[in-house]
CSV table of C-alpha atoms and ligand atoms in Angstrom, one decimal:
chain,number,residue,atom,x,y,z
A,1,UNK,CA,-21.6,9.3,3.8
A,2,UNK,CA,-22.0,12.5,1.4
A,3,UNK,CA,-19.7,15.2,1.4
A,4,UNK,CA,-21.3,17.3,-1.0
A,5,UNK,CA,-23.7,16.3,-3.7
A,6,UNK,CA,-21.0,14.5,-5.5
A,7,UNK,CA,-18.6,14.0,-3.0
A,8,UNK,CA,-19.0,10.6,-1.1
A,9,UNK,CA,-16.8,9.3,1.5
A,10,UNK,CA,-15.6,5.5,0.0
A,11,UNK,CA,-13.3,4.8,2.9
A,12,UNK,CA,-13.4,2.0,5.5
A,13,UNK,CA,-12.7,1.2,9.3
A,14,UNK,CA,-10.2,-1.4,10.8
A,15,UNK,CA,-11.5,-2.8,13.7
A,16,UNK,CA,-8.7,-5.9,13.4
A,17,UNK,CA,-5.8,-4.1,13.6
A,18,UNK,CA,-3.7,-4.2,17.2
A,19,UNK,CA,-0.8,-1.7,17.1
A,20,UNK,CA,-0.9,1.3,14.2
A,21,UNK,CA,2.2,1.6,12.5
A,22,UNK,CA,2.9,-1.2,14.6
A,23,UNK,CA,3.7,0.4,17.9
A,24,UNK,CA,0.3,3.0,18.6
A,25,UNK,CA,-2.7,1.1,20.5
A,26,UNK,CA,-6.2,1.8,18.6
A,27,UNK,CA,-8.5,0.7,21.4
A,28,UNK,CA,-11.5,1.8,19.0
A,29,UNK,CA,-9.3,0.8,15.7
A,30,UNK,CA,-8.6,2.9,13.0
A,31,UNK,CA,-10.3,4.7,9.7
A,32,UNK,CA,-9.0,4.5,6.1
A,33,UNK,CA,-11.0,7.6,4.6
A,34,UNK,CA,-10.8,7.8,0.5
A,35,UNK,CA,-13.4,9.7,-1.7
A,36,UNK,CA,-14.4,10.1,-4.6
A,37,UNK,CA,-15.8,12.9,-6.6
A,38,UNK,CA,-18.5,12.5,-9.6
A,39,UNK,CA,-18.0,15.4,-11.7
A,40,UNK,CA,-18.1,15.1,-15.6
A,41,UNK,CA,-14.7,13.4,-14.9
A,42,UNK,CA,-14.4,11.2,-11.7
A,43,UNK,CA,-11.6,11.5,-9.5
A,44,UNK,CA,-10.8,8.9,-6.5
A,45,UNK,CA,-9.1,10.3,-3.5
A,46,UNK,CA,-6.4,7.9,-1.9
A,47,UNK,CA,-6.8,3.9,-1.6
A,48,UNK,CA,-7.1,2.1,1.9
A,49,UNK,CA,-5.0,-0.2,3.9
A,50,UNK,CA,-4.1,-3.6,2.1
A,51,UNK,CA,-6.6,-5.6,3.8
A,52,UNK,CA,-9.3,-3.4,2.9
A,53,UNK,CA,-9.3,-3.2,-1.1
A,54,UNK,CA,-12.2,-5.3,-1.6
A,55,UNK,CA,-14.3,-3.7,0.7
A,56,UNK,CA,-13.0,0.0,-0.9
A,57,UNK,CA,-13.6,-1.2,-4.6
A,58,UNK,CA,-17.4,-2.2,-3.3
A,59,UNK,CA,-18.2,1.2,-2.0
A,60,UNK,CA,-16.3,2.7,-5.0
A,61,UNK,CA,-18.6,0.6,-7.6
A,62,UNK,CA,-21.6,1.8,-5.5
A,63,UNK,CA,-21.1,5.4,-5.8
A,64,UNK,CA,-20.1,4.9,-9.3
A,65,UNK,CA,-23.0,4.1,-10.4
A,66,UNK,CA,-21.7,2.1,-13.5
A,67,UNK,CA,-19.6,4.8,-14.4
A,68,UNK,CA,-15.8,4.6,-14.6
A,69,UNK,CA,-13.1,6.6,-12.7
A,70,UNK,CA,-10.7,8.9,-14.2
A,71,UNK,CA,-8.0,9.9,-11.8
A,72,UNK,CA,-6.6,8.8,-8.7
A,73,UNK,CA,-5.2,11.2,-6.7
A,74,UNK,CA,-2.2,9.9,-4.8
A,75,UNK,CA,-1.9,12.8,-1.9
A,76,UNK,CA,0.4,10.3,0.5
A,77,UNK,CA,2.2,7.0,-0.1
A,78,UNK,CA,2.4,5.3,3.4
A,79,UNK,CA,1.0,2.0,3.0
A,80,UNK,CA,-2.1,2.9,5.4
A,81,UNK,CA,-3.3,4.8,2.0
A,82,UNK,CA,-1.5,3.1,-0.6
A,83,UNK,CA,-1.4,-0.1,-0.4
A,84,UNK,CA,-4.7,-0.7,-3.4
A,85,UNK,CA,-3.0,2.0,-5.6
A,86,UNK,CA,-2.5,-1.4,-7.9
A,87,UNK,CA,-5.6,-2.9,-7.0
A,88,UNK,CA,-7.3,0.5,-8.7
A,89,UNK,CA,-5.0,0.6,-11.6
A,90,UNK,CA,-5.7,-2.9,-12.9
A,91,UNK,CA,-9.2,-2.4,-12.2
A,92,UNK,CA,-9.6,0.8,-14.1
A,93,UNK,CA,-6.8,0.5,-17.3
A,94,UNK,CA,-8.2,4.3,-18.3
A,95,UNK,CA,-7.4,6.0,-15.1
A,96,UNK,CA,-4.5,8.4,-14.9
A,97,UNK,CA,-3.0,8.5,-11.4
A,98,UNK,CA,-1.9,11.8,-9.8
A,99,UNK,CA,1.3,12.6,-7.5
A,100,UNK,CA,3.9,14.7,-6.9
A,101,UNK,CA,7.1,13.5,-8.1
A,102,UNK,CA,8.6,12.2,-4.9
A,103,UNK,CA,4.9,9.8,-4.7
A,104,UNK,CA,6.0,8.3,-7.9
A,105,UNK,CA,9.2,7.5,-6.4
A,106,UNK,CA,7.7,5.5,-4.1
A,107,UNK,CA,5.2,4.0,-6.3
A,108,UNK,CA,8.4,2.7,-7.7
A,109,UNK,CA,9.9,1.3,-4.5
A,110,UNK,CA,6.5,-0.3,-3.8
A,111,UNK,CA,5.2,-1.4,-6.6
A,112,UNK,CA,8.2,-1.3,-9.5
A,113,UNK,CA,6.4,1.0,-11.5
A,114,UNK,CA,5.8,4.4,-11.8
A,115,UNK,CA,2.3,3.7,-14.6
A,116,UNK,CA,4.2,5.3,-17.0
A,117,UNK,CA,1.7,6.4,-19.6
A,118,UNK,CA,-1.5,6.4,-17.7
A,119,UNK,CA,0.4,8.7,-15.0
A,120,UNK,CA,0.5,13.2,-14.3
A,121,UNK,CA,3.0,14.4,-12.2
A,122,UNK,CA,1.4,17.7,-10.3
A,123,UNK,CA,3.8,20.3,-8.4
A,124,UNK,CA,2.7,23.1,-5.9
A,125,UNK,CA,-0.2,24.7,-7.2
A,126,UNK,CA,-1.2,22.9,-10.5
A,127,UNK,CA,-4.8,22.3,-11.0
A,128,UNK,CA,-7.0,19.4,-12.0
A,129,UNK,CA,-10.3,20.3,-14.0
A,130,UNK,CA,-13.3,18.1,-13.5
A,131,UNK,CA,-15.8,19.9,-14.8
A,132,UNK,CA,-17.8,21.9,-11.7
A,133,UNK,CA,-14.9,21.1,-9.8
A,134,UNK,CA,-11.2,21.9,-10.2
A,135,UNK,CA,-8.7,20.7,-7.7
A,136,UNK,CA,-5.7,22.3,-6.8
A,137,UNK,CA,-3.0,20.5,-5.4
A,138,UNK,CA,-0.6,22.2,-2.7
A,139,UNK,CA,2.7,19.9,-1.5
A,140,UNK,CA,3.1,19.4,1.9
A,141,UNK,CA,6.2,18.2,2.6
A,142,UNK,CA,6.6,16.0,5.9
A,143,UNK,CA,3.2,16.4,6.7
A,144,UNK,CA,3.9,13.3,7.4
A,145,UNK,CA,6.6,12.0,4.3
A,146,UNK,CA,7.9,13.9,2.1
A,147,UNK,CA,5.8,13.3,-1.2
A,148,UNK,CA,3.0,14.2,0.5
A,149,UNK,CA,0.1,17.3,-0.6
A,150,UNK,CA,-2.9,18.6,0.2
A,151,UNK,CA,-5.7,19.0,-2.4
A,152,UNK,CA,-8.3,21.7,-2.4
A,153,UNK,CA,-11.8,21.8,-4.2
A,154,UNK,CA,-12.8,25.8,-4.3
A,155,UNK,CA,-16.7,24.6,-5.7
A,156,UNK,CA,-17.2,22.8,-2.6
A,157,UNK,CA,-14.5,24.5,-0.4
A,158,UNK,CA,-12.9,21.6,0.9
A,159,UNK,CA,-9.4,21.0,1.8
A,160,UNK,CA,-8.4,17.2,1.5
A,161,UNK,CA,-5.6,16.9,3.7
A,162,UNK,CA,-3.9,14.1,3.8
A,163,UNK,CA,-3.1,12.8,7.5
A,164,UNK,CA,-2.9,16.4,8.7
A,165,UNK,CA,-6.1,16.6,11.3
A,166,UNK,CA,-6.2,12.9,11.3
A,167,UNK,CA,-7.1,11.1,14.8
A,168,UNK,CA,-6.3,7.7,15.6
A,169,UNK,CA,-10.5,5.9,16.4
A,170,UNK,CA,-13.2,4.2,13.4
A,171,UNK,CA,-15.5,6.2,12.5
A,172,UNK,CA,-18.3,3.9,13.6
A,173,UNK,CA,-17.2,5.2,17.4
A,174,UNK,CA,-17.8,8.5,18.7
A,175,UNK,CA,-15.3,10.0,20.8
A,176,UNK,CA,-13.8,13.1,21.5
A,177,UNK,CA,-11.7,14.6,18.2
A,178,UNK,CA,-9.0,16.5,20.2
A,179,UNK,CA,-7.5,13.5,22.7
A,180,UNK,CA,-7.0,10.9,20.0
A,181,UNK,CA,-6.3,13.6,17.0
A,182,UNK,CA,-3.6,14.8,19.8
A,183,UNK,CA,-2.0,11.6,20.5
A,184,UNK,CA,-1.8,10.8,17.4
A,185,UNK,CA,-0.5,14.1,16.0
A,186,UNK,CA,2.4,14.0,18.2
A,187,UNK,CA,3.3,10.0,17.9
A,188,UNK,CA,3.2,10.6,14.3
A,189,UNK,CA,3.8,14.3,13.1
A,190,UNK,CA,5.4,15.9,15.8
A,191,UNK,CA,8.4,15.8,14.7
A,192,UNK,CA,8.2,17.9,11.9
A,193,UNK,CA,6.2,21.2,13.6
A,194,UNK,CA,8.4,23.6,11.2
A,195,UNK,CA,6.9,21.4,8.1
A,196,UNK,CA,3.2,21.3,9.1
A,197,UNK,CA,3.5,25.3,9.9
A,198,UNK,CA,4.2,25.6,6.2
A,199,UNK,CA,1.5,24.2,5.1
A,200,UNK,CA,-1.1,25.3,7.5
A,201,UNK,CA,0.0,29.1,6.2
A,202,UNK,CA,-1.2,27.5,2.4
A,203,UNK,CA,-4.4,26.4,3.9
A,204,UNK,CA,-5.0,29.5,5.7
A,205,UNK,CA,-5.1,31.8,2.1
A,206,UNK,CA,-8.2,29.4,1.1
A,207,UNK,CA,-11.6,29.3,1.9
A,208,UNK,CA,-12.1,26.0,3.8
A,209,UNK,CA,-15.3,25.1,4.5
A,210,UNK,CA,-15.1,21.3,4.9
A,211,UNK,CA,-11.5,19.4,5.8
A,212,UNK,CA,-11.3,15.5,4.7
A,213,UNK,CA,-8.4,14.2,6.3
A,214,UNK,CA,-7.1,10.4,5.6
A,215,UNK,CA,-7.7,9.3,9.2
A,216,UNK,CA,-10.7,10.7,11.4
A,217,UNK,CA,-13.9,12.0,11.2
A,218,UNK,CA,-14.8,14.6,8.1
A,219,UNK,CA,-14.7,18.1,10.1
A,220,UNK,CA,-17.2,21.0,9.0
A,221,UNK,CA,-18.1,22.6,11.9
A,222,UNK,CA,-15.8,25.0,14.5
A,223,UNK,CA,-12.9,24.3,12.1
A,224,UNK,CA,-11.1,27.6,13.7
A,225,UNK,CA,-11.1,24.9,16.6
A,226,UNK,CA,-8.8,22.1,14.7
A,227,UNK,CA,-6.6,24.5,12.5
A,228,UNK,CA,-6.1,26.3,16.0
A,229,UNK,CA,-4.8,23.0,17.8
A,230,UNK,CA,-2.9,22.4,14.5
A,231,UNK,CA,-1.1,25.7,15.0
A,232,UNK,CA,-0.3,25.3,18.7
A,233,UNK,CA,1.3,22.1,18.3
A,234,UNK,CA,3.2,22.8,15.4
A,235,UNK,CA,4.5,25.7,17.6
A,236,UNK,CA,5.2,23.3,20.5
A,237,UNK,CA,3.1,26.0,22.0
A,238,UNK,CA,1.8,25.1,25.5
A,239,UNK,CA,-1.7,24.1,25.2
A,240,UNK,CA,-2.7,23.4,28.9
A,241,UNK,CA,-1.5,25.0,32.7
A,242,UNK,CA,-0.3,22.1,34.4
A,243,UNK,CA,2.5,19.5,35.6
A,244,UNK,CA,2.8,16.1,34.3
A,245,UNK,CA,5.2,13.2,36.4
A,246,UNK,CA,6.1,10.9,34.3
A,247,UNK,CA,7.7,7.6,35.8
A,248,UNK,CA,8.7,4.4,36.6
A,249,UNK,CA,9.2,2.4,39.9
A,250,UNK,CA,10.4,-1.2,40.4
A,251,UNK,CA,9.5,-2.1,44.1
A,252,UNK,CA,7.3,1.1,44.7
A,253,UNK,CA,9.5,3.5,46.2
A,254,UNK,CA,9.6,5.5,43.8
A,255,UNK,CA,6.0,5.3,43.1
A,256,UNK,CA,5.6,6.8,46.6
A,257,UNK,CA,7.9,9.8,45.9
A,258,UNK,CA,5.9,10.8,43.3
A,259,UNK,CA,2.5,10.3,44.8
A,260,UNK,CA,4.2,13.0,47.6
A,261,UNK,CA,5.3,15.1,44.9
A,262,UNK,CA,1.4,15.1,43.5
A,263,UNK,CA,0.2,15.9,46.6
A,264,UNK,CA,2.4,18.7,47.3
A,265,UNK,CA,2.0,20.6,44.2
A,266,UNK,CA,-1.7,19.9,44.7
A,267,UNK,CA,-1.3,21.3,48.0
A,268,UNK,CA,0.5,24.4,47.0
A,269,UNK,CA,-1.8,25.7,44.2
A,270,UNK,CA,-1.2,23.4,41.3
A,271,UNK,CA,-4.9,22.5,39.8
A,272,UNK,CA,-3.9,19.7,37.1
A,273,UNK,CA,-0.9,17.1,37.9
A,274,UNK,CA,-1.0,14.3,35.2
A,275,UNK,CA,0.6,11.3,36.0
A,276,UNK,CA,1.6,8.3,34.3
A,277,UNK,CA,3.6,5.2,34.7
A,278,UNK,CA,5.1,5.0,32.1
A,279,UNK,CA,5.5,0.7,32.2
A,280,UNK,CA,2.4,0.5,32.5
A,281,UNK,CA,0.5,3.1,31.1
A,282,UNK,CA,0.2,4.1,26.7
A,283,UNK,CA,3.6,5.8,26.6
A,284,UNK,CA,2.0,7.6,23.4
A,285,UNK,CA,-0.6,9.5,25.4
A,286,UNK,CA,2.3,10.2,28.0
A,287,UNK,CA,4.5,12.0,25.4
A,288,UNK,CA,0.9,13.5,24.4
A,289,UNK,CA,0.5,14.8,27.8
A,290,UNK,CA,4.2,16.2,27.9
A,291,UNK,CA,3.5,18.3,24.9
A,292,UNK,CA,0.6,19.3,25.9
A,293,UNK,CA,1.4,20.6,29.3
A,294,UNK,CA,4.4,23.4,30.4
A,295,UNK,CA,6.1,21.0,33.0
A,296,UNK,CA,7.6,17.6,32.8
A,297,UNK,CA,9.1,15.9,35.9
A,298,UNK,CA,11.3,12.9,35.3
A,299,UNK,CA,11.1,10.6,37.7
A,300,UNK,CA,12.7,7.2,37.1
A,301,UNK,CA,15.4,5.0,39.2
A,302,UNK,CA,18.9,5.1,39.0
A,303,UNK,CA,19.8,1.5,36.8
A,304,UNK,CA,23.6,0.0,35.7
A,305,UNK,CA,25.1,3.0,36.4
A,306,UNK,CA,22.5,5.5,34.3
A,307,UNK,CA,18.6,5.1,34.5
A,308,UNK,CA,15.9,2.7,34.1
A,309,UNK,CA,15.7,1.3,30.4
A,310,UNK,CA,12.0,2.2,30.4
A,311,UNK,CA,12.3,5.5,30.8
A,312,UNK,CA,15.0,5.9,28.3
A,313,UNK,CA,12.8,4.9,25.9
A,314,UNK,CA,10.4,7.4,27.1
A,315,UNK,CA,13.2,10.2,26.6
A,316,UNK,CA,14.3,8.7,23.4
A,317,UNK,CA,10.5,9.1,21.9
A,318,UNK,CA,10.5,12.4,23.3
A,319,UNK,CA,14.0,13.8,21.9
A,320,UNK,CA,12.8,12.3,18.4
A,321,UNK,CA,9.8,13.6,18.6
A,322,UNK,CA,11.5,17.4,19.3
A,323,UNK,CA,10.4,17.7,22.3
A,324,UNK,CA,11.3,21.8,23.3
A,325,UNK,CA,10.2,24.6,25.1
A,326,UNK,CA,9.4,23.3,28.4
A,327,UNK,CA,10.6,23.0,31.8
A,328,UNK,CA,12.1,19.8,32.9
A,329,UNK,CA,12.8,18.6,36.3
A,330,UNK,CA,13.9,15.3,37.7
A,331,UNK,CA,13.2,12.9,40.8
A,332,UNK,CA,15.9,10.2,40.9
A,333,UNK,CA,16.0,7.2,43.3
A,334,UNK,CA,18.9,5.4,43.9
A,335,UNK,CA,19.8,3.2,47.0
A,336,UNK,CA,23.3,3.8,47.1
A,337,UNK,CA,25.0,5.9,44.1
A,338,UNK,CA,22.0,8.1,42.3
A,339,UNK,CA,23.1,8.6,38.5
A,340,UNK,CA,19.1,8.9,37.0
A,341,UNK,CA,19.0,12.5,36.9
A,342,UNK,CA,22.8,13.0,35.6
A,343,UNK,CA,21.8,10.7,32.9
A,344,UNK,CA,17.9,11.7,32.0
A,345,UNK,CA,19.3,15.7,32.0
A,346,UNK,CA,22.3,14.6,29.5
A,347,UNK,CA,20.0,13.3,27.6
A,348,UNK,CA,17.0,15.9,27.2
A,349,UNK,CA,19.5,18.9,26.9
A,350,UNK,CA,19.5,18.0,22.8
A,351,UNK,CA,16.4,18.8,23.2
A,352,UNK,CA,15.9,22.9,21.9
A,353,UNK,CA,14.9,25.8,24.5
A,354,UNK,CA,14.4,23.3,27.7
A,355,UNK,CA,14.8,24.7,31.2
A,356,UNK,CA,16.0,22.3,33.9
A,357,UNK,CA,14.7,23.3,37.2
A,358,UNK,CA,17.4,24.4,39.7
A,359,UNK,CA,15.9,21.7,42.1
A,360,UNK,CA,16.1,17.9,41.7
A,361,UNK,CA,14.8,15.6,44.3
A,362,UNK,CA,17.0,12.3,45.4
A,363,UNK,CA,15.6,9.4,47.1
A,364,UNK,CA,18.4,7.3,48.8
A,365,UNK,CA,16.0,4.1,48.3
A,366,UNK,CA,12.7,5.0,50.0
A,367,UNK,CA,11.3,8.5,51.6
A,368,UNK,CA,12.5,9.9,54.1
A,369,UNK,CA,13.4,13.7,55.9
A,370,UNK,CA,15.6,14.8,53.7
A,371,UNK,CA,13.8,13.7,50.6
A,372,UNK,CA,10.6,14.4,51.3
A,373,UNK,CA,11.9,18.0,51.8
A,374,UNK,CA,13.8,18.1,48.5
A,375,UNK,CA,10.7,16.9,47.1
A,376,UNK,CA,8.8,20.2,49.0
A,377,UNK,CA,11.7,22.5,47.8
A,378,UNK,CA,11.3,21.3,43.8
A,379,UNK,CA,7.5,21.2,44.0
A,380,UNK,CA,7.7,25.4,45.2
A,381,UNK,CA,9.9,25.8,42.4
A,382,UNK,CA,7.3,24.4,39.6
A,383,UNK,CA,4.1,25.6,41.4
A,384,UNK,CA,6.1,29.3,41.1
A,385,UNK,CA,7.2,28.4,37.2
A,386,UNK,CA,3.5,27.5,36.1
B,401,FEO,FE1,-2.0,7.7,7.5
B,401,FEO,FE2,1.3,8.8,7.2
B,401,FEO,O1,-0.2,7.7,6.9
């Protein structure tokens, strides 16, 4: 794949790999992206996953051409990119590798050394000349660890950006950019919103033409499109009108409860209700729809006193993530002493800027009168909140 004229893309896809980071499902796998630009001095762009350095160093000789590399430029040190840094270095004894100085660190923690003597420590805004080509290198702290930086190519105009407007997906399978670049975005970077608004206000004083992430497909078209999704989730803006229900049931009652409360917002105006069991559905692309939408209803079953172990770990991913600035209601079963919504609410209030709706709907076992009209009263309440 050619960037430019002397840009290539050198990286490779995983089609073996089960769980990324060992917890997020890749049903069509994953992408290592590294490049490499021939200039009168060559410089490599990131490594690839461990399993992959043969297969790297292949497609590295090719677009060498017989030549040798100069640099390697170290933009992020998780393993997923890092893990042939040595595989590189013994291969090519001339190269100098490039980092900022918290990459180094980690080169050290990873690999005992830190190539002392074959190595250039860059900080925010130093430069690299290649000849046609200078990069400039801009830190991006937390973007998704703290060493990590951009690096931008003004001759060509493009930004190389680490994992920022990564998706999860090979390359060899088409799919949609904004469902798997979401999912992933908030299982892995959500967190740190404040961190990737910083940098996104670097990117936006350069003329980006091209963006090359690590992960993902290279983006040169409609990029107003990405760097605009990359802004509203950094914001934890709201992205989509809607209502998601996220749950659990154990014998189905529950279950039922929430298929009424679907159908009731439905009825009452609501156009998109997402729902998810969360036992059995990807409880990544649940916290992705949470984000996503305005609403989140809780609905879970009241469990040793506090509330189903699944769906703690649901509102654990979510409090970790920073989940804020949404509205948060809760459907509780419980058969004889409901404690589910006590407990989910004590949690999610660390959450920042959350309101709790005023209603919450109890189920006393299974549906009935009384909770099928609670469940009425709290869908009103969210259909008027959307
Ligand atoms: Fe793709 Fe944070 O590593």
């Amino acid at each position: 794949m050619q960037i430019a004229d002397d840009i290539l893309y050198i990286g490779v896809n995983d089609h073996q790999l089960d769980l990324f980071e060992g917890q997020f499902i890749v049903p069509n796998g994953m992408a290592y992206n590294s490049y490499v630009i021939l200039d009168d001095k060559i410089a490599v762009m990131d490594s690839v996953e461990a399993h992959f350095g043969d297969e790297w160093i292949g497609k590295l000789e090719e677009a060498l051409g017989g030549r040798a590399p100069d640099y390697l430029v170290v933009q992020h040190m998780e393993p997923d990119h890092s893990a042939n840094i040595t595989t590189f270095m013994d291969r090519y004894p001339e190269a100098t590798i490039i980092g900022t100085v918290g990459a180094f660190n980690m080169m050290q923690n990873y690999f005992g050394t830190k190539f002392e003597g074959r190595s250039r420590v860059v900080k925010d805004g130093e430069t690299l000349d290649l000849g046609t080509h200078t990069l400039t290198f801009i830190t991006a702290p937390l973007v998704h660890w703290p060493e990590v930086m951009f690096t931008y190519d003004a001759a060509a105009k493009v930004l190389f950006s680490a994992d920022a407007f990564g998706k999860f997906g090979a390359l060899d399978v088409d799919e949609d950019w904004d469902c798997e670049a979401r999912r992933y975005y908030f299982g892995i970077v959500g967190k740190f919103g404040a961190s990737v608004q910083k940098a996104l206000a670097k990117v936006e004083q350069l003329d980006v033409q091209t963006i090359c992430s690590l992960h993902g497909p290279v983006l040169s078209e409609n990029l107003e499109h990405y760097i605009g999704q990359y802004k509203t989730w950094s914001a934890y803006d709201v992205e989509t009108k809607g209502i998601v229900i996220a749950y659990t049931s154990v014998y189905g009652h529950t279950k039922e409860a929430v298929e009424y409360l679907a159908q009731v917002l439905g009825e009452k105006g609501c156009e998109r209700v997402v729902v998810t069991d969360l036992a059995r559905d990807d409880q990544a692309e649940a916290a992705e729809d949470a984000f996503r939408h305005g609403i989140l209803v809780l609905a879970t079953t009241t469990y040793n006193g506090g509330y189903f172990p699944i769906m703690h770990n649901f509102v654990q991913h979510l409090v970790d993530h920073a989940f804020q600035k949404r509205t948060v209601a809760f459907l509780e079963n419980g058969t004889w002493m409901p404690a589910a919504a006590k407990g989910m609410r004590a949690d999610m209030e660390t959450c920042a800027e959350i309101e709790f709706a005023e209603h919450t709907a109890t189920v006393m076992g299974s549906l009935d009168d009384d909770s099928r009209a609670q469940i009425e009263a709290l869908a009103d309440e969210l259909v008027a909140k959307l």
